[in-house]
Amino acid sequence: MKRRDFLGQAAGGALLTGTFVSGCQQSEAPSTAAPGARREAITWKLVTTWPKNFPGLGTGANNLARLIGEMSDGRLQIKVYGAGELVPALEVFDAVSRGTAELGHGAAYYWKGKSTAAQFFAAVPFGLTAQEMNAWLYHGGGMELWREVYAPFGLVPAAAGNSGVQMAGWFNREINSLEDLQGLKMRIPGLGGEVLRRAGGTPVNLAGGEIFTSLQSGAIDATEWVGPYNDLAFGLYKAAKHYYYPGWHEPGTTLECLINQAAFDALPVDLQHIVTNACRVVNEDMLAEYTARNNAALQTLTTEHGVDVRRLPDAVLERLRVLSDEVVAEVAEEDPLSGKVYASFRRFRDQVEAWHDISERAYLNVRAG
Ligand code: CA
C-alpha cells in the first residue's frame, strides 16, 4: 500500500476497526515459526490500547512480541491484538488482570480509575523527561513502587516504550491567552486533563482510534496525541491547523507492558528474564525511533500540509505550570500509596533537575549558539 493510501485510510476512520494493513513502517508480524517452537512452546496473547501496527506505539508492541519469540528461540510466542480486536482499548488493564490475555501494552495514566498512583508511571505535567523517567524507574526506586501499585490487581508492570517530549496538541483555534482555553473541549488524558479543567477547559478522554473523527466533527475543539511522527500518521492536520508545542503535560511518556502475575510466575525463570528484558529493549528502542523520525514528520506537516506550528504563549505555560504543581500535589493526598509515590517522584525530580541544569540544559543551550 502506498503511503498516501495509508494516511488516507487513517484519516478515513479505518482506525476504529483497529487494523492497519500496511507495507510501510515496521509492521512486522510476531515470530511464529522459530526453530525451537516444537518443544514446550507457550503461546501468550498481548492486547494493546493502540490500533494494530500503528507507527511507534503499535509497532512497539509488535517488536516486543517478536523479541520475546526470538530471544526464547520460539519457546514463548506472543500473538498481538490491536485495540478492539480482543478487548476495547481502555479495557486492556482488566483483561490482563483477569487473565483473558497474559500481556498488555498501553500507558499507566489510562488506569487512574483503578489506582490514582498509576498516573505517576506514564506522564506527569511538568514532570520527568524520558531520560529522567528511566533513571527514576531503574535506579531511583520507581520500579519497586510501580510493582507495589499494580500488585493488588495481579499485574506486574514493565516500562516498554517512551515517546519523548510530546506536542501540546492540535487546536481548531489560536491560543493567544488564557482566555482562549475557556470552554475548550480537548482530548487530553490523565493529570494534564485535570490541569486543563482548572485552567477553564473541558478535558475528554478518548482512545486513539476515536480522536480523528471527534476532532473533525467538532465534538472536540482540540486534541493532544503524541508528536509529529504519530500525529502525521493519524492525519490530524486534516482536522485542525494549529499545532502547538511544547508538550507540557507529557514531557516523556512511558508506555507500559502489563504482565499477568500468575502467568509470569508459571514461566521458567529464564523466560521470565526474557520477558522483562525484552520490555527493556523495546523501552529504549521506541524512544530512539521517535527521536529519529519526529523532525522529518514535522517538516512534512509544515511544508506539504501547511500546518501552523506555534509555541504556547509564556503566560499560558506559566499558568499551566502553577496549576500542574497544585494538581500533582493534591493527587498525593488522595491515598497513602499515591503519597508515597509522589514523595519519591518529587525527590527524584528535584535532584535530577539540579544535575540537568548543568548537564543537558547547559549543553543544549550552548550548542544552540
Ligand atoms: Ca499524549
PDB file of N, CA and C in Angstrom, residues 1-15 20 22 24-25 54-55 212 229-238 300-301 304-305:
ATOM      1  N   MET A   1       0.842  -1.194   0.000  1.00  0.00           N
ATOM      2  CA  MET A   1       0.000   0.000   0.000  1.00  0.00           C
ATOM      3  C   MET A   1       0.880   1.247   0.000  1.00  0.00           C
ATOM      4  N   LYS A   2       0.514   2.198  -0.806  1.00  0.00           N
ATOM      5  CA  LYS A   2       1.300   3.421  -0.848  1.00  0.00           C
ATOM      6  C   LYS A   2       1.069   4.246   0.425  1.00  0.00           C
ATOM      7  N   ARG A   3       2.068   5.092   0.701  1.00  0.00           N
ATOM      8  CA  ARG A   3       1.999   5.858   1.929  1.00  0.00           C
ATOM      9  C   ARG A   3       0.745   6.730   1.983  1.00  0.00           C
ATOM     10  N   ARG A   4       0.408   7.317   0.827  1.00  0.00           N
ATOM     11  CA  ARG A   4      -0.755   8.208   0.823  1.00  0.00           C
ATOM     12  C   ARG A   4      -2.027   7.436   1.133  1.00  0.00           C
ATOM     13  N   ASP A   5      -2.094   6.209   0.610  1.00  0.00           N
ATOM     14  CA  ASP A   5      -3.278   5.393   0.898  1.00  0.00           C
ATOM     15  C   ASP A   5      -3.347   5.083   2.386  1.00  0.00           C
ATOM     16  N   PHE A   6      -2.158   4.845   2.912  1.00  0.00           N
ATOM     17  CA  PHE A   6      -2.064   4.537   4.349  1.00  0.00           C
ATOM     18  C   PHE A   6      -2.614   5.697   5.165  1.00  0.00           C
ATOM     19  N   LEU A   7      -2.153   6.913   4.792  1.00  0.00           N
ATOM     20  CA  LEU A   7      -2.602   8.093   5.534  1.00  0.00           C
ATOM     21  C   LEU A   7      -4.085   8.326   5.321  1.00  0.00           C
ATOM     22  N   GLY A   8      -4.513   8.086   4.076  1.00  0.00           N
ATOM     23  CA  GLY A   8      -5.921   8.283   3.759  1.00  0.00           C
ATOM     24  C   GLY A   8      -6.802   7.356   4.566  1.00  0.00           C
ATOM     25  N   GLN A   9      -6.320   6.127   4.702  1.00  0.00           N
ATOM     26  CA  GLN A   9      -7.092   5.162   5.472  1.00  0.00           C
ATOM     27  C   GLN A   9      -7.172   5.584   6.937  1.00  0.00           C
ATOM     28  N   ALA A  10      -6.031   6.095   7.433  1.00  0.00           N
ATOM     29  CA  ALA A  10      -6.012   6.543   8.814  1.00  0.00           C
ATOM     30  C   ALA A  10      -7.037   7.651   9.007  1.00  0.00           C
ATOM     31  N   ALA A  11      -7.037   8.589   8.053  1.00  0.00           N
ATOM     32  CA  ALA A  11      -7.915   9.737   8.184  1.00  0.00           C
ATOM     33  C   ALA A  11      -9.375   9.347   7.979  1.00  0.00           C
ATOM     34  N   GLY A  12      -9.599   8.286   7.252  1.00  0.00           N
ATOM     35  CA  GLY A  12     -10.970   7.921   6.916  1.00  0.00           C
ATOM     36  C   GLY A  12     -11.692   7.159   8.011  1.00  0.00           C
ATOM     37  N   GLY A  13     -11.038   7.021   9.151  1.00  0.00           N
ATOM     38  CA  GLY A  13     -11.740   6.385  10.265  1.00  0.00           C
ATOM     39  C   GLY A  13     -11.538   4.887  10.323  1.00  0.00           C
ATOM     40  N   ALA A  14     -10.639   4.353   9.455  1.00  0.00           N
ATOM     41  CA  ALA A  14     -10.403   2.918   9.489  1.00  0.00           C
ATOM     42  C   ALA A  14      -9.758   2.495  10.801  1.00  0.00           C
ATOM     43  N   LEU A  15      -9.262   3.487  11.531  1.00  0.00           N
ATOM     44  CA  LEU A  15      -8.642   3.186  12.819  1.00  0.00           C
ATOM     45  C   LEU A  15      -9.636   2.535  13.765  1.00  0.00           C
ATOM     46  N   PHE A  20      -4.434  -1.749  10.816  1.00  0.00           N
ATOM     47  CA  PHE A  20      -3.640  -1.042   9.825  1.00  0.00           C
ATOM     48  C   PHE A  20      -2.961  -2.122   9.011  1.00  0.00           C
ATOM     49  N   SER A  22      -0.529  -2.503   6.227  1.00  0.00           N
ATOM     50  CA  SER A  22       0.293  -1.542   5.526  1.00  0.00           C
ATOM     51  C   SER A  22       1.677  -2.084   5.312  1.00  0.00           C
ATOM     52  N   CYS A  24       4.178  -0.057   5.002  1.00  0.00           N
ATOM     53  CA  CYS A  24       5.125   0.918   5.477  1.00  0.00           C
ATOM     54  C   CYS A  24       5.370   0.772   6.963  1.00  0.00           C
ATOM     55  N   GLN A  25       6.395   1.479   7.434  1.00  0.00           N
ATOM     56  CA  GLN A  25       6.844   1.397   8.818  1.00  0.00           C
ATOM     57  C   GLN A  25       7.223  -0.056   9.132  1.00  0.00           C
ATOM     58  N   PHE A  54       0.117   0.458  14.475  1.00  0.00           N
ATOM     59  CA  PHE A  54       0.253   1.913  14.441  1.00  0.00           C
ATOM     60  C   PHE A  54       1.708   2.296  14.672  1.00  0.00           C
ATOM     61  N   PRO A  55       2.242   3.232  13.838  1.00  0.00           N
ATOM     62  CA  PRO A  55       3.672   3.562  13.928  1.00  0.00           C
ATOM     63  C   PRO A  55       4.106   3.934  15.344  1.00  0.00           C
ATOM     64  N   PHE A 212      -9.626  11.232  15.665  1.00  0.00           N
ATOM     65  CA  PHE A 212      -9.726  11.969  14.407  1.00  0.00           C
ATOM     66  C   PHE A 212     -11.158  12.388  14.101  1.00  0.00           C
ATOM     67  N   TYR A 229       5.489  12.370  14.390  1.00  0.00           N
ATOM     68  CA  TYR A 229       5.552  11.044  13.751  1.00  0.00           C
ATOM     69  C   TYR A 229       4.200  10.339  13.820  1.00  0.00           C
ATOM     70  N   ASN A 230       3.594  10.317  15.003  1.00  0.00           N
ATOM     71  CA  ASN A 230       2.292   9.672  15.152  1.00  0.00           C
ATOM     72  C   ASN A 230       1.154  10.532  14.626  1.00  0.00           C
ATOM     73  N   ASP A 231       1.256  11.837  14.860  1.00  0.00           N
ATOM     74  CA  ASP A 231       0.141  12.712  14.503  1.00  0.00           C
ATOM     75  C   ASP A 231      -0.032  12.824  12.988  1.00  0.00           C
ATOM     76  N   LEU A 232       1.089  12.757  12.264  1.00  0.00           N
ATOM     77  CA  LEU A 232       1.030  12.737  10.797  1.00  0.00           C
ATOM     78  C   LEU A 232       0.296  11.488  10.325  1.00  0.00           C
ATOM     79  N   ALA A 233       0.640  10.353  10.914  1.00  0.00           N
ATOM     80  CA  ALA A 233       0.006   9.089  10.520  1.00  0.00           C
ATOM     81  C   ALA A 233      -1.490   9.094  10.795  1.00  0.00           C
ATOM     82  N   PHE A 234      -1.892   9.788  11.840  1.00  0.00           N
ATOM     83  CA  PHE A 234      -3.312   9.887  12.194  1.00  0.00           C
ATOM     84  C   PHE A 234      -4.065  10.835  11.267  1.00  0.00           C
ATOM     85  N   GLY A 235      -3.317  11.674  10.547  1.00  0.00           N
ATOM     86  CA  GLY A 235      -3.986  12.632   9.666  1.00  0.00           C
ATOM     87  C   GLY A 235      -4.629  13.784  10.410  1.00  0.00           C
ATOM     88  N   LEU A 236      -4.145  14.076  11.624  1.00  0.00           N
ATOM     89  CA  LEU A 236      -4.806  15.101  12.444  1.00  0.00           C
ATOM     90  C   LEU A 236      -4.752  16.487  11.797  1.00  0.00           C
ATOM     91  N   TYR A 237      -3.782  16.717  10.921  1.00  0.00           N
ATOM     92  CA  TYR A 237      -3.656  18.008  10.244  1.00  0.00           C
ATOM     93  C   TYR A 237      -4.861  18.289   9.345  1.00  0.00           C
ATOM     94  N   LYS A 238      -5.615  17.254   9.023  1.00  0.00           N
ATOM     95  CA  LYS A 238      -6.801  17.469   8.184  1.00  0.00           C
ATOM     96  C   LYS A 238      -7.981  17.999   9.009  1.00  0.00           C
ATOM     97  N   THR A 300       7.240  17.470   6.993  1.00  0.00           N
ATOM     98  CA  THR A 300       6.151  17.093   6.087  1.00  0.00           C
ATOM     99  C   THR A 300       4.876  17.853   6.455  1.00  0.00           C
ATOM    100  N   LEU A 301       4.605  17.951   7.740  1.00  0.00           N
ATOM    101  CA  LEU A 301       3.390  18.645   8.189  1.00  0.00           C
ATOM    102  C   LEU A 301       3.411  20.116   7.773  1.00  0.00           C
ATOM    103  N   GLU A 304       4.257  20.236   3.366  1.00  0.00           N
ATOM    104  CA  GLU A 304       3.268  19.620   2.464  1.00  0.00           C
ATOM    105  C   GLU A 304       1.828  19.904   2.880  1.00  0.00           C
ATOM    106  N   HIS A 305       1.612  20.114   4.168  1.00  0.00           N
ATOM    107  CA  HIS A 305       0.223  20.224   4.628  1.00  0.00           C
ATOM    108  C   HIS A 305      -0.115  21.575   5.240  1.00  0.00           C
TER     109      HIS A 305
END
